mmCIF file of C-alpha atoms in Angstrom:
data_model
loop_
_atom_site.group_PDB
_atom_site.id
_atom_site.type_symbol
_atom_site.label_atom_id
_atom_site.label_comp_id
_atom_site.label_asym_id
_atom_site.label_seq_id
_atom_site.Cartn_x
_atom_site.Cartn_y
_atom_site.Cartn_z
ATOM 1 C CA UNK A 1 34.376 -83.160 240.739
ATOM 2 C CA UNK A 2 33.308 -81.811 237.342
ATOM 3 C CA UNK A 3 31.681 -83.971 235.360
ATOM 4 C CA UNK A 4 32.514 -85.077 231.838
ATOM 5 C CA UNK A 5 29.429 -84.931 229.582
ATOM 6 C CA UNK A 6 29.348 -86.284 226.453
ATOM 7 C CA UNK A 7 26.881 -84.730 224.446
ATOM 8 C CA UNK A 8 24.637 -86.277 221.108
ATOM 9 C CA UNK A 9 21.964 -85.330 219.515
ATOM 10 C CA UNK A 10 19.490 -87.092 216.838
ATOM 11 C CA UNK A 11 18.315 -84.509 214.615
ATOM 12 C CA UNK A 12 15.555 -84.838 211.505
ATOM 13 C CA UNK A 13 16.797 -82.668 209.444
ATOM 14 C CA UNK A 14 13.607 -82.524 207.143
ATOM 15 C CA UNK A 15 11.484 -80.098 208.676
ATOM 16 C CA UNK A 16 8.145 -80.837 206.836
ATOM 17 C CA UNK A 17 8.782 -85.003 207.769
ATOM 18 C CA UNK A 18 9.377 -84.133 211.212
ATOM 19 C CA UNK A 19 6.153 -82.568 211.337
ATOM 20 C CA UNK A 20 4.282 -85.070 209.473
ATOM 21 C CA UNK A 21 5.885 -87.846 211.990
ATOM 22 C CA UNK A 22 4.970 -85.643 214.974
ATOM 23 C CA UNK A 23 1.023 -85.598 213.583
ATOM 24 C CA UNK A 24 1.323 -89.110 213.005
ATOM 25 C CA UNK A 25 2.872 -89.972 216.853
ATOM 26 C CA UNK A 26 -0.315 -88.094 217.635
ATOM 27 C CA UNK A 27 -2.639 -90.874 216.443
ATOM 28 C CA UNK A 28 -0.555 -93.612 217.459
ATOM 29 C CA UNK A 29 0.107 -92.778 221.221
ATOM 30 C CA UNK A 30 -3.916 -92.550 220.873
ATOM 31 C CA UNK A 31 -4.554 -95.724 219.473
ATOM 32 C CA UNK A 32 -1.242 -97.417 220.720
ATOM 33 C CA UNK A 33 -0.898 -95.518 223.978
ATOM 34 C CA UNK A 34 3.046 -95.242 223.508
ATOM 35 C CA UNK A 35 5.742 -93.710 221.657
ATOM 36 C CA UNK A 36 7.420 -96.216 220.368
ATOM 37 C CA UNK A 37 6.527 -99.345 218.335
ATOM 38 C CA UNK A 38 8.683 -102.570 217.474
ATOM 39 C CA UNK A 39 6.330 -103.860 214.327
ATOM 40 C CA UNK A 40 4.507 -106.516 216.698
ATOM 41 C CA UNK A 41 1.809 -104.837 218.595
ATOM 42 C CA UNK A 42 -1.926 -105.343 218.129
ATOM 43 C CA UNK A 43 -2.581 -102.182 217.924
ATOM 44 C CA UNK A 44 -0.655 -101.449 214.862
ATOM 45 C CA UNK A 45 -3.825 -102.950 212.796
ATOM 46 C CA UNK A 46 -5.546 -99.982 213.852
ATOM 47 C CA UNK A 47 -3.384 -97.511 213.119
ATOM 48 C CA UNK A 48 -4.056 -95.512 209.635
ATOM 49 C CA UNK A 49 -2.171 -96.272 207.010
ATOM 50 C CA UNK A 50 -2.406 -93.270 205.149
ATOM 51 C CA UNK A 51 -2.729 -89.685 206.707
ATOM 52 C CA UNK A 52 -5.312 -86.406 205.410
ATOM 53 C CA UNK A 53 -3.361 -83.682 206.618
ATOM 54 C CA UNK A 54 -4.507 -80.243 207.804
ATOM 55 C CA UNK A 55 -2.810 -77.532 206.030
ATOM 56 C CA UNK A 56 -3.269 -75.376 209.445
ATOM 57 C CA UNK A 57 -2.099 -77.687 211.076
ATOM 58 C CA UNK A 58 0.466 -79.102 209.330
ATOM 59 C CA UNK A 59 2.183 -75.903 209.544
ATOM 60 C CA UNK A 60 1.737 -75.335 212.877
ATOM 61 C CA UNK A 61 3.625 -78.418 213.306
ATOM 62 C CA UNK A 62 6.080 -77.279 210.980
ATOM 63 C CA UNK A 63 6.348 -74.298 213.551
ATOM 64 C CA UNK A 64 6.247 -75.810 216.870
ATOM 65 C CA UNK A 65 8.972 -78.538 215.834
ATOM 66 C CA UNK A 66 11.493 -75.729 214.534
ATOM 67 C CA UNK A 67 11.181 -73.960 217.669
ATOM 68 C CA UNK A 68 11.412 -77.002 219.822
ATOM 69 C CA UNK A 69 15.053 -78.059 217.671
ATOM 70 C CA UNK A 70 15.969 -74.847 218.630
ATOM 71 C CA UNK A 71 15.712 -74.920 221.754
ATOM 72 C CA UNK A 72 17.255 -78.585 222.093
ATOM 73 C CA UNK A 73 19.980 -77.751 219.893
ATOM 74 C CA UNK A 74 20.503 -74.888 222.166
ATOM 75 C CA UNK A 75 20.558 -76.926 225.535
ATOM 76 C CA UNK A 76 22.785 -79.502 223.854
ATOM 77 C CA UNK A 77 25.742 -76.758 223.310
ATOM 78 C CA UNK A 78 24.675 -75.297 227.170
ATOM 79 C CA UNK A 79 25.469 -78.275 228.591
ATOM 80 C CA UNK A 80 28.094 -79.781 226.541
ATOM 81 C CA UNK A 81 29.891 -76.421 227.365
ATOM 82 C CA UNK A 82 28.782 -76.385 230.844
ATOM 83 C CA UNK A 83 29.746 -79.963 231.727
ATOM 84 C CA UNK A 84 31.947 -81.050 229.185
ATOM 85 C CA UNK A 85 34.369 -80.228 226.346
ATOM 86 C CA UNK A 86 32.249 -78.130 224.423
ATOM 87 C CA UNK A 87 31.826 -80.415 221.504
ATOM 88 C CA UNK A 88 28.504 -81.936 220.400
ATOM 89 C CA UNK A 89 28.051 -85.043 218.592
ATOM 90 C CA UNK A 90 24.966 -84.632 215.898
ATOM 91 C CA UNK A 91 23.794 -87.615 214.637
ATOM 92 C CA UNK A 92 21.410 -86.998 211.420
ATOM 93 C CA UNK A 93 17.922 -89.210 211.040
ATOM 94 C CA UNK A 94 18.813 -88.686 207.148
ATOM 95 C CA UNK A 95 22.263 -90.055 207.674
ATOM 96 C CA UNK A 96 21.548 -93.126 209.475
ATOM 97 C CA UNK A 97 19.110 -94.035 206.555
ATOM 98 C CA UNK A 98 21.972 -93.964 204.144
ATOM 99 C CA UNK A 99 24.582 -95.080 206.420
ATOM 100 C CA UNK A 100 23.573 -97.127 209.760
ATOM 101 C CA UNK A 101 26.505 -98.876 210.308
ATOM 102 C CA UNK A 102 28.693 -96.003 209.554
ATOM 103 C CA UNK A 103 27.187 -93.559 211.577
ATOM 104 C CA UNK A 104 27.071 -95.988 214.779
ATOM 105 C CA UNK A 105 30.439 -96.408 214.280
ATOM 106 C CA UNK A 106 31.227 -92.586 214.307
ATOM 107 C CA UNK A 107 29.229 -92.588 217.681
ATOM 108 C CA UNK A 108 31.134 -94.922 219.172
ATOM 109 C CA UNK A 109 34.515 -92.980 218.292
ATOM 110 C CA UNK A 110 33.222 -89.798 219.629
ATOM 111 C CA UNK A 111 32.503 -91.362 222.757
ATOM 112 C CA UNK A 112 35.794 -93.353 222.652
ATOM 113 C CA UNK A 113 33.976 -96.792 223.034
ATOM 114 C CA UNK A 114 34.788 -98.715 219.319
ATOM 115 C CA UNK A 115 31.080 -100.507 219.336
ATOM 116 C CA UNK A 116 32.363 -103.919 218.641
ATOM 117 C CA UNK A 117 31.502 -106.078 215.111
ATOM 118 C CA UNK A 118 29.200 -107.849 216.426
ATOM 119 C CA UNK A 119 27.158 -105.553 217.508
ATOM 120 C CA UNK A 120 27.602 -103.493 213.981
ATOM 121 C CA UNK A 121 26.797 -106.783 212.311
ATOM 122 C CA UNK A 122 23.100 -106.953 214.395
ATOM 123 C CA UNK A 123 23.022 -103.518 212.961
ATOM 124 C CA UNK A 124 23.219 -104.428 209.597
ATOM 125 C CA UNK A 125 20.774 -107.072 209.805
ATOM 126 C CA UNK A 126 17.694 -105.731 212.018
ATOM 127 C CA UNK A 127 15.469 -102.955 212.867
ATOM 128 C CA UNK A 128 14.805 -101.385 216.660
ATOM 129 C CA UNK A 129 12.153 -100.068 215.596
ATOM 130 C CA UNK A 130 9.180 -100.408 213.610
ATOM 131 C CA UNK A 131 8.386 -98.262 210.489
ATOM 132 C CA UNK A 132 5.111 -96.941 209.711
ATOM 133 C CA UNK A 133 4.839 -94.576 206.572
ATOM 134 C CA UNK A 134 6.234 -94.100 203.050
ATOM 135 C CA UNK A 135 9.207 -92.412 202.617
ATOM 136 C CA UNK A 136 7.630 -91.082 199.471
ATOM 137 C CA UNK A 137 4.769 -89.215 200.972
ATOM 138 C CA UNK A 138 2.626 -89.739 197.576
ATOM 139 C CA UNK A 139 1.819 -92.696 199.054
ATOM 140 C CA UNK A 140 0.863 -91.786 202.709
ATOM 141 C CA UNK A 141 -0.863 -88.355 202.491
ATOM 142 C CA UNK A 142 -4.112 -88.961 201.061
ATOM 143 C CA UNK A 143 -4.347 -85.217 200.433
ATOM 144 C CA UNK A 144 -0.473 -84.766 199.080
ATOM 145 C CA UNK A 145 -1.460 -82.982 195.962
ATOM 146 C CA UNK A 146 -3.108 -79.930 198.094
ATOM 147 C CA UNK A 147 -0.068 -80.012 200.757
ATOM 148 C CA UNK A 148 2.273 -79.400 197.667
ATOM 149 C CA UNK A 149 0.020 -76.750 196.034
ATOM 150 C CA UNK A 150 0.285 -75.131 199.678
ATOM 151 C CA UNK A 151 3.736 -75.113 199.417
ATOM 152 C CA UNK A 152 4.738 -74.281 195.835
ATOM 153 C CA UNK A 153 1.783 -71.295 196.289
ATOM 154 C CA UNK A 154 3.168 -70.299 199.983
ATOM 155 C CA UNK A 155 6.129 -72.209 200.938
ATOM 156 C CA UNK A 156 8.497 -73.179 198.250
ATOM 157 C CA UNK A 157 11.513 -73.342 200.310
ATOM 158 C CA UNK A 158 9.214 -76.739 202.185
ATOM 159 C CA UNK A 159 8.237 -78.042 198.769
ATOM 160 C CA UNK A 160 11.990 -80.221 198.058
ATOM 161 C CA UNK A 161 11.572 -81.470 201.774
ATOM 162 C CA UNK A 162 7.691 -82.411 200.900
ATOM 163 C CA UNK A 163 9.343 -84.438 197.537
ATOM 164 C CA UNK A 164 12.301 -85.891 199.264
ATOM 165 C CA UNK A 165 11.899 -89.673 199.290
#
């Protein structure tokens, strides 16, 4: 029998934040020793608040995460067409800030499973996960003011991503 794959995919759309979150996962799976935090670990004290960023390697990061989308979104539409109908449901990191309960909602009727109200209602009223950083990165790089003069000197099409809060 051939399968019938339903196929999503959660995508940052912000290039430079993706980095900056993939330099940051870098200090917390050292310090943490995991992925993924829920706001009531220990090890969250230890954490930085605040980041100094490597120009280098901030846009090697910038590099390396494009390239890995790529290749994801590319997978995605192999096996969606492969194993399924062909379609591919892309769920935005940027959209579910502005629109949780909407989006989840959309998920559920591309899957053709209506998530039920109370489950949209948890939604509304808690996190999964636990935040770490500014969305404004003024206040997390310690070294934003260089990072923008990279960008506006090397970069510009980066520099609205950089600003977007």
């Amino acid at each position: 029998a051939v399968p019938d794959l339903a196929v999503g995919m959660l995508v940052r759309t912000n290039a430079v934040k993706r980095a900056i979150s993939s330099i940051a996962a870098s200090y917390q799976r050292k310090i943490c020793h995991s992925k993924k935090l829920h706001g009531d670990e220990k090890c969250i004290k230890r954490l930085p608040k605040t980041l100094t960023l490597d120009p280098a390697e901030l846009m090697n990061a910038i590099r390396d995460s494009e390239r890995s989308r790529a290749i994801v979104t590319e997978s995605a539409a192999k096996l969606a067409s492969q194993h399924g109908d062909g379609r591919i449901f892309c769920l935005t990191y940027e959209g579910m800030q502005l629109d949780l309960v909407g989006k989840m909602k959309d998920l559920g009727d591309y899957l053709g499973a209506t998530i039920d109200p109370e489950s949209i209602a948890k939604l509304e009223e808690e996190s999964v996960s636990y935040k770490r950083g500014s969305d404004d990165l003024r206040q997390y790089i310690d070294n934003y003011e260089e990072i923008r003069a990279m960008f506006e000197k090397e970069n510009t099409c980066l520099l609205d991503q950089l600003e977007a809060t």
